[in-house]
Amino acid sequence: MKRVTKKTIASIIVFLMVMGLIPIEVLAEAKVQNQKVLVPISEPGEFVDAKIYLDGSAMAYKIEGGKKVLYRYDPKQDKFLKLKNQYDFDRWYYSSSVYGYEYIELYKEGKWTYIDKEGNKIDPPRTEEGKEKFYMFYDNGKYGIKNAEGKTVIEPIYEYIEKVSDKHFIAYAGQEIVEKSDGEEEAKEDKETTEEDEKIENENSQEQATEDEEDKEDSTEEDASSEDEEAEDIEPSDKDSQVEETEEDSADENQEDGEVTDENEYEEDEITEEPEYINVHYIINAETKKKVKLTNYYDVRSFYGSNKYVEIAKNYENRGIGDLKGNEIIEPKYVDALCLSDKLFAVKEAWDKPYKLIDLDGKVVVEGKYDEVAYFSDKLIMVGKEGKYGLIDFSGKVMLPLKYDSNISSFHKNLLKTSQNQKEGLIDFSGNIIVPFKYYYISMDYKEEYILARVDSKIGINTAIYTKNGEELQKAKYQFESEIVQDTLIANDGSNYYLIDVYGNVLGDIGKGKILFDYSGKLVRAVDISSGFENRIMTLYKVVDQKQEKPKEEKPKEEKPKEEK
């Protein structure tokens, strides 16, 4: 086939793709805009699901003979290889981010198996990221503490655990019954003794009354017998007979049961005193395994930004501050108490009163004039009044005026995020605007290399990209469909999907459809949900540079030697 013919066919394919007549499933080696091309490495629907990795490998499974079978894509061999070690599982889980954890969780009948990206079985991962000296773990409904080597230092017996410092933790153990003091116990015993004596006396009185009643009844019966003998010819009426029989039957039943009919002779029910419960907290030093038991408080919690103090609360409206040895630093008598530094605290005496700043001795450092106070840094405090927010230092000096509409948060290094007129923007500590207040939501990309600023548009949420210095790299033209990897990502303009770079340059035309994407820089996981999520079809692609055809070098024409005349 001639070279011109190939170019013509390629142009037709690109045209059909742009018109949406070629769906993504048939993206074999579709041409892209002179730089990238997507090449399928699986058939549409061949695999049920897949996890792709930054190194260009992937883990996937398909159904064979009614069983789930695992395969690994080897980028060096450019093919899927069936794992030698297969695992029986009902469901699997993995991080949706290509920057997230790499292991895969396999679940079967309540049991978990963990494998790495090579398919090898590994130990269960830690519940917390990083390399802390100590970390919490959860086992069988309870919390405990392990060290960096994974060894249990505090057994899992607590309802919850909070971290205060690199080695100190707050642990809630549940409730226990309040033990009575000696005086209370003696008073209780005296009360019980008195009640017992009264009970015995009542029982003796009841027995005497019963005997008297029996004697009275016997006497009555004798009198009645003599009267009957004297007046045998006089018969009682039916009504009188019925009353007498009822009274006799009742007396007989009472005698048999040992009961008396006098209402004063009934025994009083014994009153059981309800036990009193208290919440039990511990401050634990995981390094020394020493525990400080706290039973005087309804609640004990950690403070954000403090590794020396904890919040103590008698109830919902009596809060104070304690140290890690169990001592009260600020008496729990405030409706709210906050730790702002090792020597500065914010307290609120009533909900309708402003916060005031006090030191360790309770001396007022800054008089109350702010409705809201929050820890910001080791030098600054965020304050709010009448819906406006700013920053002050520990002496109360205003460092950033109260003119912003929302909380001021640390964004990245010297950048602050806040809002004006319900739009987010970025400023520096001097109040200079770095990213204008016109965005719906602002965040950093996963690797914290770019600022992503989102706006509402007719087609959804479009995203603009800024540098950390506030330079706009691309306007909010596209919806981002993937993470940024190697300065590239997948995006769509409302009608078509593209592979673009952070400057907005189109590197490849992916096509149309209703598709969900994962992108690792080297692989694309495309899930077509045009027929509904339940009927989704997954296809895997590799991203390769478009091969430029080199023009054929023309050989220089050989000059014929001149004929000699």
Short mmCIF file of C-alpha atoms in Angstrom, two decimals, residues 37 49 116 160 177 197 266 282 290 307 331 373 400 439 483 518 546:
data_model
loop_
_atom_site.label_atom_id
_atom_site.label_comp_id
_atom_site.label_asym_id
_atom_site.label_seq_id
_atom_site.Cartn_x
_atom_site.Cartn_y
_atom_site.Cartn_z
CA VAL A 37 -1.33 7.01 20.87
CA ASP A 49 -11.44 -5.36 36.82
CA ASP A 116 1.52 -7.07 46.34
CA TYR A 160 -11.45 4.06 71.67
CA ILE A 177 -19.78 1.36 89.30
CA ASP A 197 -35.38 -4.81 112.90
CA TYR A 266 -48.61 -6.09 104.57
CA TYR A 282 -6.53 6.56 80.97
CA LYS A 290 2.47 3.61 82.57
CA ASN A 307 1.01 17.36 72.59
CA GLU A 331 -10.61 24.17 86.22
CA VAL A 373 -11.17 31.30 68.29
CA LEU A 400 -4.53 39.75 59.08
CA TYR A 439 -13.50 29.45 42.47
CA GLU A 483 -4.95 12.46 38.40
CA ASP A 518 -7.78 5.58 35.71
CA GLN A 546 3.51 8.13 18.16
#
